[in-house]
XYZ file of C-alpha atoms in Angstrom:
679
model
C 0.000 0.000 0.000
C 1.365 3.401 -0.964
C 1.657 5.894 1.884
C 2.328 9.628 2.012
C 4.885 10.359 4.720
C 6.309 13.691 5.852
C 9.447 13.296 7.941
C 11.102 15.805 10.275
C 14.692 15.049 11.237
C 16.768 17.151 13.642
C 20.494 16.482 13.977
C 21.803 17.348 17.432
C 25.222 17.004 19.007
C 24.363 13.664 20.642
C 21.225 12.246 18.995
C 19.460 12.591 15.669
C 15.697 12.880 16.302
C 13.111 11.696 13.795
C 9.319 12.192 13.516
C 7.216 10.736 10.688
C 3.651 11.855 9.910
C 1.270 9.877 7.701
C -0.591 12.623 5.824
C -3.605 10.381 5.138
C -4.214 8.809 8.562
C -2.586 11.371 10.875
C -0.498 8.587 12.460
C 2.744 9.875 13.952
C 5.782 7.926 15.077
C 9.010 9.127 16.712
C 12.451 7.628 17.180
C 16.094 8.541 17.767
C 19.475 7.379 16.542
C 22.994 8.400 17.632
C 24.424 11.373 15.745
C 27.557 10.939 13.628
C 29.552 14.179 14.092
C 32.265 13.113 11.642
C 29.653 12.812 8.864
C 26.186 14.113 9.899
C 24.711 12.738 6.659
C 25.239 9.179 7.968
C 23.145 9.841 11.080
C 20.498 11.535 8.906
C 20.247 8.516 6.611
C 20.215 6.058 9.535
C 17.406 7.989 11.244
C 15.238 8.049 8.130
C 15.759 4.344 7.522
C 14.962 3.519 11.152
C 11.609 5.321 11.117
C 10.707 3.750 7.752
C 11.429 0.295 9.203
C 9.206 1.045 12.206
C 6.359 2.001 9.862
C 6.942 -0.820 7.386
C 7.351 1.831 4.681
C 9.890 2.489 1.933
C 11.607 5.570 0.534
C 9.120 6.144 -2.324
C 6.496 6.726 0.404
C 8.308 9.921 1.505
C 6.643 13.050 0.123
C 8.775 15.589 1.989
C 11.745 15.763 4.367
C 12.261 18.721 6.715
C 15.712 18.925 8.285
C 17.203 20.908 11.143
C 20.983 20.935 10.904
C 23.944 22.209 12.927
C 26.495 21.873 10.118
C 26.858 25.630 9.542
C 26.625 26.403 13.272
C 29.365 23.949 14.213
C 31.702 25.261 11.529
C 31.345 28.772 12.965
C 31.620 27.697 16.608
C 34.794 25.769 15.805
C 36.192 28.651 13.715
C 36.850 26.452 10.680
C 36.960 29.442 8.331
C 40.204 28.938 6.419
C 41.029 30.366 2.982
C 38.439 33.135 3.073
C 38.909 36.342 1.073
C 37.271 39.764 1.305
C 36.720 42.469 -1.349
C 35.666 45.946 -0.241
C 35.735 49.590 -1.310
C 39.112 51.280 -1.793
C 40.120 52.997 1.442
C 38.029 50.690 3.649
C 40.381 47.704 3.884
C 40.488 47.968 7.697
C 36.720 47.813 8.307
C 37.120 44.373 9.946
C 40.050 45.494 12.098
C 38.277 48.621 13.341
C 35.039 46.653 13.937
C 33.006 48.190 16.795
C 34.327 49.994 19.845
C 32.860 47.431 22.170
C 34.437 45.245 24.829
C 32.685 42.267 26.468
C 31.286 43.126 29.928
C 32.575 46.717 29.723
C 36.092 48.058 30.108
C 36.094 47.779 33.898
C 35.738 43.981 33.757
C 37.863 43.420 30.664
C 41.168 45.170 31.364
C 43.169 42.321 29.852
C 40.780 41.638 26.974
C 42.497 41.081 23.630
C 40.610 41.611 20.375
C 40.059 38.178 18.766
C 41.442 37.461 15.289
C 39.410 38.944 12.447
C 37.281 36.616 10.335
C 39.595 37.540 7.404
C 43.170 38.674 8.183
C 44.314 41.949 6.619
C 46.625 40.260 4.117
C 43.609 38.555 2.476
C 41.572 41.775 2.120
C 41.634 43.466 -1.285
C 40.011 46.738 -2.403
C 38.464 47.959 -5.641
C 38.036 51.543 -6.793
C 34.589 53.086 -7.119
C 32.241 54.766 -4.668
C 28.509 55.298 -4.030
C 26.923 57.676 -1.534
C 24.229 56.694 0.969
C 21.470 57.293 -1.593
C 23.108 55.006 -4.172
C 24.330 57.849 -6.379
C 27.688 57.119 -8.011
C 30.538 59.344 -6.798
C 33.305 57.426 -8.587
C 32.805 54.784 -11.288
C 33.551 51.108 -10.723
C 37.237 50.406 -11.506
C 37.145 47.320 -13.717
C 40.929 47.161 -14.026
C 41.510 46.936 -10.262
C 38.644 44.429 -9.982
C 40.357 42.144 -12.526
C 43.639 42.415 -10.597
C 41.863 41.487 -7.340
C 40.143 38.464 -8.915
C 43.433 37.201 -10.317
C 45.182 37.740 -6.960
C 42.696 35.432 -5.231
C 42.839 32.919 -8.097
C 46.639 32.707 -8.014
C 46.602 31.991 -4.255
C 43.842 29.381 -4.412
C 41.401 31.391 -2.274
C 37.975 30.162 -3.392
C 35.496 31.508 -0.800
C 35.116 35.270 -1.250
C 32.811 37.842 0.314
C 32.131 41.178 -1.411
C 30.887 44.228 0.510
C 31.116 47.689 -1.049
C 30.208 50.889 0.747
C 26.481 51.736 0.490
C 25.681 48.769 -1.760
C 22.395 48.432 0.160
C 21.248 51.565 -1.707
C 22.357 50.306 -5.150
C 23.957 46.892 -5.794
C 25.356 47.734 -9.244
C 29.059 47.762 -8.243
C 28.817 44.462 -6.356
C 27.054 42.803 -9.284
C 29.822 43.950 -11.620
C 32.427 42.570 -9.197
C 30.720 39.179 -9.340
C 30.834 39.250 -13.145
C 34.588 39.868 -12.982
C 35.110 37.035 -10.469
C 33.081 34.624 -12.601
C 35.181 35.467 -15.625
C 38.632 35.568 -13.996
C 38.184 33.075 -11.116
C 35.348 30.685 -12.086
C 36.092 28.254 -9.234
C 35.365 30.899 -6.584
C 32.298 30.714 -4.323
C 31.111 34.302 -3.999
C 28.709 35.996 -1.567
C 27.500 39.560 -2.188
C 26.337 41.739 0.698
C 23.476 43.129 -1.435
C 22.032 39.586 -1.580
C 22.925 38.429 1.943
C 21.983 41.540 3.947
C 20.753 44.628 2.129
C 20.850 47.069 5.013
C 23.284 49.610 6.350
C 26.108 49.260 8.924
C 29.167 48.223 6.953
C 30.879 46.151 9.641
C 27.924 43.871 10.456
C 27.045 43.569 6.755
C 30.653 42.645 5.935
C 30.918 39.963 8.609
C 27.497 38.506 7.788
C 28.466 38.284 4.115
C 31.808 36.646 4.963
C 30.114 34.106 7.230
C 27.786 33.227 4.354
C 30.773 32.761 2.027
C 32.615 30.675 4.636
C 29.831 28.135 5.202
C 28.622 27.979 1.576
C 31.078 25.262 0.376
C 30.428 23.060 3.443
C 26.635 23.414 3.257
C 26.622 22.813 -0.489
C 28.535 19.539 -0.100
C 26.311 18.458 2.802
C 23.016 19.170 1.033
C 24.260 17.452 -2.118
C 25.196 14.351 -0.079
C 21.739 14.251 1.482
C 19.877 14.620 -1.794
C 22.046 11.961 -3.465
C 21.436 9.510 -0.622
C 17.751 10.325 -0.180
C 16.130 10.527 -3.628
C 12.378 10.970 -3.799
C 10.750 13.367 -1.322
C 11.747 17.009 -1.563
C 14.256 18.146 1.078
C 13.538 21.329 3.065
C 16.016 22.808 5.542
C 15.058 24.743 8.668
C 16.096 28.406 8.753
C 16.946 30.586 11.738
C 13.970 32.878 11.050
C 11.342 30.233 11.782
C 10.757 29.066 8.203
C 12.071 26.367 5.890
C 13.640 26.499 2.453
C 14.203 23.840 -0.187
C 17.633 22.250 -0.373
C 18.101 23.697 -3.866
C 17.576 27.224 -2.541
C 19.361 26.962 0.804
C 22.761 26.357 -0.813
C 22.477 29.911 -2.178
C 21.839 31.401 1.293
C 23.403 28.955 3.802
C 23.848 31.587 6.504
C 20.084 31.454 7.059
C 20.494 27.986 8.651
C 22.884 28.910 11.479
C 20.270 28.383 14.247
C 18.359 25.698 12.397
C 17.761 23.101 15.115
C 16.976 25.400 18.078
C 14.513 27.357 15.910
C 12.547 24.177 15.142
C 12.242 23.369 18.839
C 10.861 26.799 19.713
C 8.309 26.547 16.891
C 7.238 23.036 17.913
C 6.740 24.203 21.488
C 4.732 27.224 20.302
C 2.497 24.999 18.161
C 1.751 22.510 20.948
C 1.192 25.021 23.751
C -1.038 27.227 21.603
C -3.225 24.193 20.883
C -3.426 23.702 24.656
C -4.498 27.320 25.209
C -1.149 28.795 26.276
C -0.097 31.516 23.829
C 2.921 32.955 25.693
C 5.569 30.667 27.193
C 9.300 30.249 27.790
C 10.806 27.330 25.849
C 13.739 25.299 27.129
C 15.327 22.780 24.766
C 17.764 20.610 26.720
C 20.062 18.480 24.594
C 23.224 16.503 25.139
C 25.607 19.383 24.477
C 23.699 22.578 25.251
C 20.389 24.096 26.330
C 18.540 26.605 24.132
C 16.056 29.062 25.636
C 13.527 31.259 23.781
C 10.331 33.238 24.449
C 7.015 32.736 22.632
C 4.597 35.687 22.761
C 1.029 35.174 21.518
C 2.012 32.006 19.685
C 5.050 33.477 17.874
C 8.701 33.111 18.949
C 10.395 36.497 19.287
C 12.828 37.449 16.505
C 16.082 39.398 16.512
C 18.705 40.558 14.026
C 21.349 41.171 16.708
C 22.556 37.589 16.970
C 26.051 36.172 17.210
C 27.360 32.708 16.402
C 30.564 32.093 18.298
C 32.473 35.394 18.024
C 30.857 36.484 14.756
C 27.973 39.016 14.638
C 25.371 37.609 12.247
C 22.771 40.250 11.410
C 20.050 38.112 9.854
C 16.493 37.546 11.120
C 16.574 34.694 13.616
C 14.482 33.435 16.481
C 15.833 35.113 19.619
C 17.582 32.189 21.337
C 20.057 32.119 24.214
C 22.284 29.045 24.293
C 24.269 27.814 27.305
C 26.614 24.849 27.605
C 24.344 23.049 30.074
C 23.246 19.801 28.440
C 23.187 16.201 29.572
C 26.768 15.677 28.409
C 28.176 18.802 30.099
C 31.310 17.888 32.045
C 31.784 18.630 35.759
C 35.331 19.823 36.494
C 37.385 21.523 39.176
C 38.780 25.007 38.627
C 42.344 25.896 39.700
C 40.771 27.487 42.795
C 39.231 24.129 43.732
C 35.598 25.016 42.988
C 33.308 22.832 40.902
C 32.152 24.009 37.474
C 29.769 22.403 34.971
C 30.181 22.904 31.210
C 30.401 24.384 28.688
C 32.641 21.529 27.526
C 30.625 18.413 26.665
C 31.374 14.704 26.409
C 29.152 14.685 23.310
C 27.953 11.488 21.651
C 31.368 9.841 21.554
C 32.694 8.913 24.065
C 29.774 10.422 25.969
C 29.126 10.268 29.737
C 30.744 7.642 31.964
C 27.483 5.687 32.142
C 27.502 5.167 28.349
C 30.406 2.740 28.755
C 32.197 4.046 25.643
C 35.423 5.170 27.222
C 34.297 8.423 28.815
C 36.564 9.575 31.644
C 34.774 12.617 33.121
C 31.625 12.991 35.191
C 28.708 14.650 33.356
C 25.233 15.914 34.225
C 23.761 12.624 32.926
C 26.089 10.698 35.261
C 24.840 12.771 38.208
C 21.220 11.954 37.341
C 22.079 8.256 36.967
C 23.995 8.151 40.268
C 20.986 9.642 42.087
C 18.503 7.266 40.436
C 16.631 10.091 38.695
C 16.888 8.483 35.257
C 16.356 4.799 34.447
C 19.329 2.433 33.994
C 18.819 2.649 30.219
C 17.933 5.193 27.525
C 15.617 5.054 24.492
C 13.414 2.325 25.943
C 16.348 -0.013 26.576
C 18.286 0.583 23.341
C 21.151 2.216 25.263
C 21.912 0.470 28.603
C 23.590 2.661 31.210
C 26.404 1.653 33.544
C 25.052 3.215 36.740
C 27.972 1.911 38.795
C 30.454 3.698 36.524
C 28.501 6.917 37.058
C 28.522 6.424 40.824
C 32.249 5.635 40.872
C 33.011 8.793 38.887
C 30.821 10.902 41.157
C 32.477 9.413 44.243
C 35.954 10.222 42.901
C 34.916 13.826 42.273
C 33.249 14.019 45.685
C 36.454 12.828 47.380
C 38.402 15.721 45.822
C 35.842 18.151 47.259
C 35.471 16.452 50.637
C 31.778 15.739 49.981
C 29.505 12.708 49.903
C 28.531 11.223 46.555
C 24.986 12.555 46.976
C 26.117 16.110 47.736
C 28.570 16.181 44.832
C 26.006 14.807 42.339
C 23.321 17.175 43.636
C 25.825 20.038 43.319
C 26.428 19.184 39.657
C 22.689 19.323 38.989
C 22.289 22.524 41.012
C 24.992 24.328 39.000
C 23.434 23.112 35.761
C 19.980 24.329 36.898
C 21.331 27.785 37.758
C 23.102 27.987 34.389
C 19.749 27.310 32.720
C 17.952 29.764 35.026
C 20.432 32.513 34.130
C 19.799 31.861 30.432
C 16.046 32.213 31.059
C 16.628 35.500 32.902
C 18.740 36.743 30.005
C 15.949 36.085 27.491
C 13.224 37.593 29.733
C 14.338 40.092 32.380
C 16.867 41.762 30.056
C 14.054 42.242 27.534
C 11.598 43.775 29.977
C 9.572 40.591 30.649
C 8.625 39.256 34.094
C 9.713 35.626 34.124
C 6.993 34.781 36.666
C 4.284 35.488 34.078
C 5.240 32.654 31.738
C 4.943 28.869 31.996
C 8.046 26.891 31.027
C 7.872 24.384 28.160
C 10.680 21.898 28.823
C 11.647 19.462 26.079
C 14.647 17.779 24.514
C 16.184 14.659 25.994
C 17.475 16.484 29.094
C 14.996 19.403 29.188
C 12.482 17.973 31.707
C 15.170 16.677 34.102
C 15.568 19.969 35.999
C 12.048 21.368 35.437
C 11.001 21.170 39.097
C 14.167 22.917 40.253
C 13.673 25.724 37.710
C 10.128 26.324 39.020
C 11.674 26.823 42.462
C 14.552 29.053 41.377
C 12.552 31.359 39.107
C 9.068 31.281 40.624
C 7.537 30.077 37.353
C 3.800 29.282 37.455
C 4.095 25.853 35.789
C 6.188 23.638 33.554
C 4.653 21.929 30.517
C 6.268 18.705 29.279
C 4.939 17.778 25.798
C 4.576 14.199 24.678
C 7.785 12.783 23.203
C 9.751 15.803 24.457
C 13.008 14.387 23.162
C 11.675 14.654 19.606
C 9.880 17.994 19.778
C 12.424 19.784 17.572
C 11.916 17.156 14.875
C 8.132 17.515 15.297
C 8.479 21.291 15.021
C 9.931 20.816 11.536
C 6.549 19.476 10.411
C 4.771 22.666 11.559
C 6.939 25.199 9.713
C 5.989 27.293 6.677
C 8.338 28.243 3.877
C 9.611 31.708 4.771
C 11.990 34.259 3.222
C 12.966 37.655 4.613
C 13.838 40.774 2.623
C 15.110 44.113 3.930
C 15.984 47.542 2.531
C 17.520 50.449 4.429
C 15.797 53.819 3.968
C 16.725 56.295 6.702
C 14.206 59.148 6.879
C 12.553 61.334 9.519
C 8.906 60.496 10.106
C 7.896 64.126 9.562
C 9.426 64.035 6.058
C 8.556 60.438 5.169
C 8.035 59.944 1.424
C 5.111 57.518 1.500
C 5.225 56.974 -2.266
C 8.887 55.916 -2.060
C 8.200 53.682 0.944
C 5.299 52.098 -0.946
C 7.652 51.418 -3.861
C 10.215 49.723 -1.601
C 7.566 47.492 0.012
C 6.221 46.590 -3.445
C 9.721 45.661 -4.626
C 10.361 43.526 -1.536
C 7.007 41.755 -1.948
C 7.843 41.071 -5.601
C 11.141 39.446 -4.538
C 9.292 37.371 -1.940
C 6.628 36.295 -4.460
C 9.276 35.233 -6.980
C 10.987 33.072 -4.344
C 7.687 31.471 -3.278
C 6.858 30.619 -6.892
C 10.232 28.862 -7.182
C 9.220 26.867 -4.101
C 6.029 25.740 -5.846
C 3.452 28.006 -4.147
C 0.782 29.518 -6.435
C 0.061 33.231 -6.092
C -3.209 32.730 -4.217
C -1.317 31.009 -1.360
C 1.303 33.728 -0.860
C 1.288 35.653 2.427
C 3.333 38.784 3.085
C 4.166 40.234 6.494
C 5.481 43.797 6.643
C 7.579 45.259 9.417
C 9.779 48.304 9.972
C 12.738 49.289 12.157
C 12.295 52.691 13.829
C 14.204 54.730 16.410
C 14.237 58.168 17.995
C 16.519 60.548 16.122
C 20.014 60.315 17.600
C 19.686 56.731 18.839
C 22.152 54.140 17.555
C 19.815 51.133 17.383
C 16.276 50.449 16.253
C 13.121 48.728 17.462
C 11.281 46.498 15.004
C 7.485 46.632 14.854
C 4.900 44.943 12.660
C 3.454 47.121 9.903
C -0.194 46.750 8.800
C -1.370 45.546 5.393
C -3.241 47.814 3.008
C -2.411 51.136 1.375
C 0.580 53.158 2.556
C -1.094 56.372 3.619
C -1.017 58.668 6.654
C -3.069 56.155 8.656
C -0.436 53.462 7.909
C 2.394 55.748 9.042
C 0.565 56.808 12.229
C -0.147 53.184 13.154
C 3.489 52.104 12.706
C 4.715 55.042 14.800
C 2.146 54.270 17.519
C 3.362 50.668 17.645
C 6.954 51.906 17.879
C 6.173 54.133 20.897
C 4.387 51.214 22.599
C 7.241 48.782 21.878
C 9.910 51.251 23.051
C 8.044 51.850 26.294
C 7.637 48.104 26.845
C 11.347 47.446 26.264
C 12.908 50.432 28.039
C 10.210 51.790 30.329
C 9.783 55.147 28.553
C 8.861 56.727 25.216
C 8.559 60.206 23.688
C 5.037 59.864 22.357
C 4.071 63.322 23.652
C 7.280 65.119 22.657
C 7.737 64.640 18.883
C 9.348 68.051 18.480
C 12.404 67.336 20.638
C 12.519 63.593 19.935
C 11.372 62.928 16.367
C 10.928 59.374 15.113
C 13.235 58.093 12.374
C 12.475 55.225 9.980
C 15.530 53.048 9.221
C 14.757 49.656 7.635
C 11.731 48.328 5.754
C 11.149 44.564 5.832
C 8.914 41.964 4.190
C 8.591 38.257 5.014
C 7.159 36.062 2.258
C 5.370 32.990 3.613
C 4.202 29.850 1.827
C 1.864 28.055 4.282
C 1.961 24.272 4.661
C -0.667 21.862 6.024
C 0.107 21.371 9.700
C -0.494 18.280 11.846
C -3.755 18.224 13.797
C -3.464 17.802 17.576
C -6.573 16.011 18.787
C -7.892 16.101 22.338
C -8.097 12.775 24.116
C -10.743 11.312 26.385
C -9.956 11.225 30.104
C -8.802 7.991 31.706
C -8.455 6.353 35.075
C -5.782 6.546 37.720
C -2.201 5.779 36.773
C -0.645 2.495 37.815
C 2.972 2.471 38.869
C 5.226 0.141 36.901
C 7.946 -0.190 39.529
C 9.819 1.383 42.421
C 13.433 2.642 42.464
C 15.618 4.308 45.103
C 15.894 7.974 44.092
C 17.710 10.811 45.845
C 15.906 14.151 46.050
C 16.386 15.668 49.496
C 17.131 12.179 50.767
C 16.939 8.643 49.450
C 13.374 7.438 48.960
C 11.683 4.536 47.198
C 10.040 6.527 44.422
C 7.229 5.044 42.312
C 7.940 4.779 38.566
C 5.292 5.576 35.934
C 5.342 5.067 32.170
C 4.226 8.173 30.280
C 2.478 6.125 27.567
C 0.059 4.718 30.171
C -1.047 8.126 31.525
C -4.409 9.490 30.336
C -5.833 13.040 30.504
C -6.974 13.929 34.006
C -4.379 11.738 35.741
C -2.548 13.435 38.622
C 0.749 12.152 40.055
C 2.227 13.463 43.296
C 5.962 13.655 43.906
C 8.311 12.102 44.821
C 8.036 10.014 41.659
C 9.686 9.448 38.279
C 7.787 9.530 34.956
C 9.663 7.750 32.148
C 9.194 7.600 28.381
C 11.169 6.631 25.281
C 13.183 9.830 24.787
C 13.177 11.576 28.165
C 12.440 11.379 31.899
C 10.683 13.681 34.387
C 11.966 13.402 37.994
C 9.022 14.735 40.024
C 10.419 16.225 43.241
C 8.617 16.113 46.618
C 6.066 18.910 46.869
C 5.297 18.908 43.127
C 2.509 17.339 41.120
C 2.079 16.472 37.432
C -1.334 16.567 35.753
C -2.045 15.238 32.255
C -4.020 17.751 30.169
C -6.409 17.035 27.296
C -3.610 16.951 24.697
C -1.390 14.580 26.686
C 0.991 17.232 28.027
C 2.281 16.927 31.590
C 1.609 20.143 33.521
C 3.924 20.358 36.543
C 3.098 22.702 39.435
C 4.173 23.106 43.045
């Protein structure tokens, strides 16, 4: 029998998560397989084959594959950016060296700070004559002769990844396009990224670095996507983007930088989809993996976006879901500082060798080992597929405890306490620093290690509740099945509100919408299914940074302008506690960037409510340490029905994750099968 399967597959640092949806019956199945960091395509292929075997299906049954990948992210985090060249305007060869006059944590705390190496060293920067002003008017013509010399210089030295960023090319891309023509003719093997295509907005430094990052990851992403498509013929491959949308594999190789927060974005979207169905529009999401934990905020069903992100040490000014990442995952290593204090992370044992309890040659105690030593996770993972050596975990914890003069229980609890506070600080960073009261938002905890510290986070932060979705370890993969195709377009147009040329603004929005429509047609969406979302970046005159607000549909008239400005005042007051709504004379509003997102909607899974059931039956008892050792009842998540309430101390286990329910907490199953944990 022929089936129609959509598959979401998220490659993490430790596991590759897979979710398959039968489009005809609505049946959904989840599984996991170990990641293969040396060649992520192997883990991808193994995960797809595993879920097909579970369904008794074959590859021709696959209609679509949606993939969240960390290939580009890992390359940036590990600074594997060799043989990268940069072409810029004559006289601006030191734009990367000058950068921004900013020091981490302020000068008082960074007296010995040393500026990190530039993404491209000075000796691989070349300049070309020609100059535009900020309106795009040509001051000096493009110097073809110097452009040819630059192209040949890179060719002769074998430098094949090249970024091009000319001054004010956001206003008119003509000089950059001519530079690409020269590179194609003189250096046809080069992979070229133009700033006018990667990021068409002002601020030369951020635009330069973003363009260079795109050029750096383009060869790696191209090879990776080509390997996937060659190994997985049939269903069309889509790749998750940082902005909360997906893009076909054919298109993503032309804009690989858009995938740098691919996996974490899918998790935040999956959490938003599930909690909105359960009647919770605004939540904090916490995606706990083996290597790190990713935290985001969902407001009214939509994850918050930013363009002020960084990956490693590189500012990447593209639209991305606002995510804070900390090295506090299940594989995070506990270690002693030179001062003799215990630290946890950010270094991780990863998938290989992994924690001590994996029995694969690991030598250092991890967060997972601490949970195993205290009985908070079962003596196996993935329903028995990965047996755990609990005694190895206990022996490692005892050795660490001896160095600190503590008992095993206190040392293991200390590891978990440090990890919980690391996660709590990440949550504060994404909420309090953005003007949000953390106590107003439930926590959605998912990922393999996400639910493990949920009860402790409720205590530390005063959160009202924690929601644990079904199959939390696979929520990022599920999120890939809920994501629309989405492309973002931006144009800088700096202008005072009092002198705003509405006809010109209307022309820019029309041009951006035309670009978005063209891209959606390439993705196979007919015109009647296109959706366009407008937004604008505004600031008070004299400010250095902007606030983005949604812009309404319809004609661009005075009512449109007044509504955008009103939203800006409201947003500024919400973020910073003040606005100048009543003082436009002294503090005029300035428009900076105009933006359009083109969206091609997909058919999403349907989450059905379930009938209530009876009381839960425990499936066993295990000694577990919370405040003291206790014989805690064990429950299987699959056997819990809506309406069931479990009181702590207890442990709730399932295929991809575990919830240790501390004393004084209870877990209730809601109508969609989520566990709602409260004090």
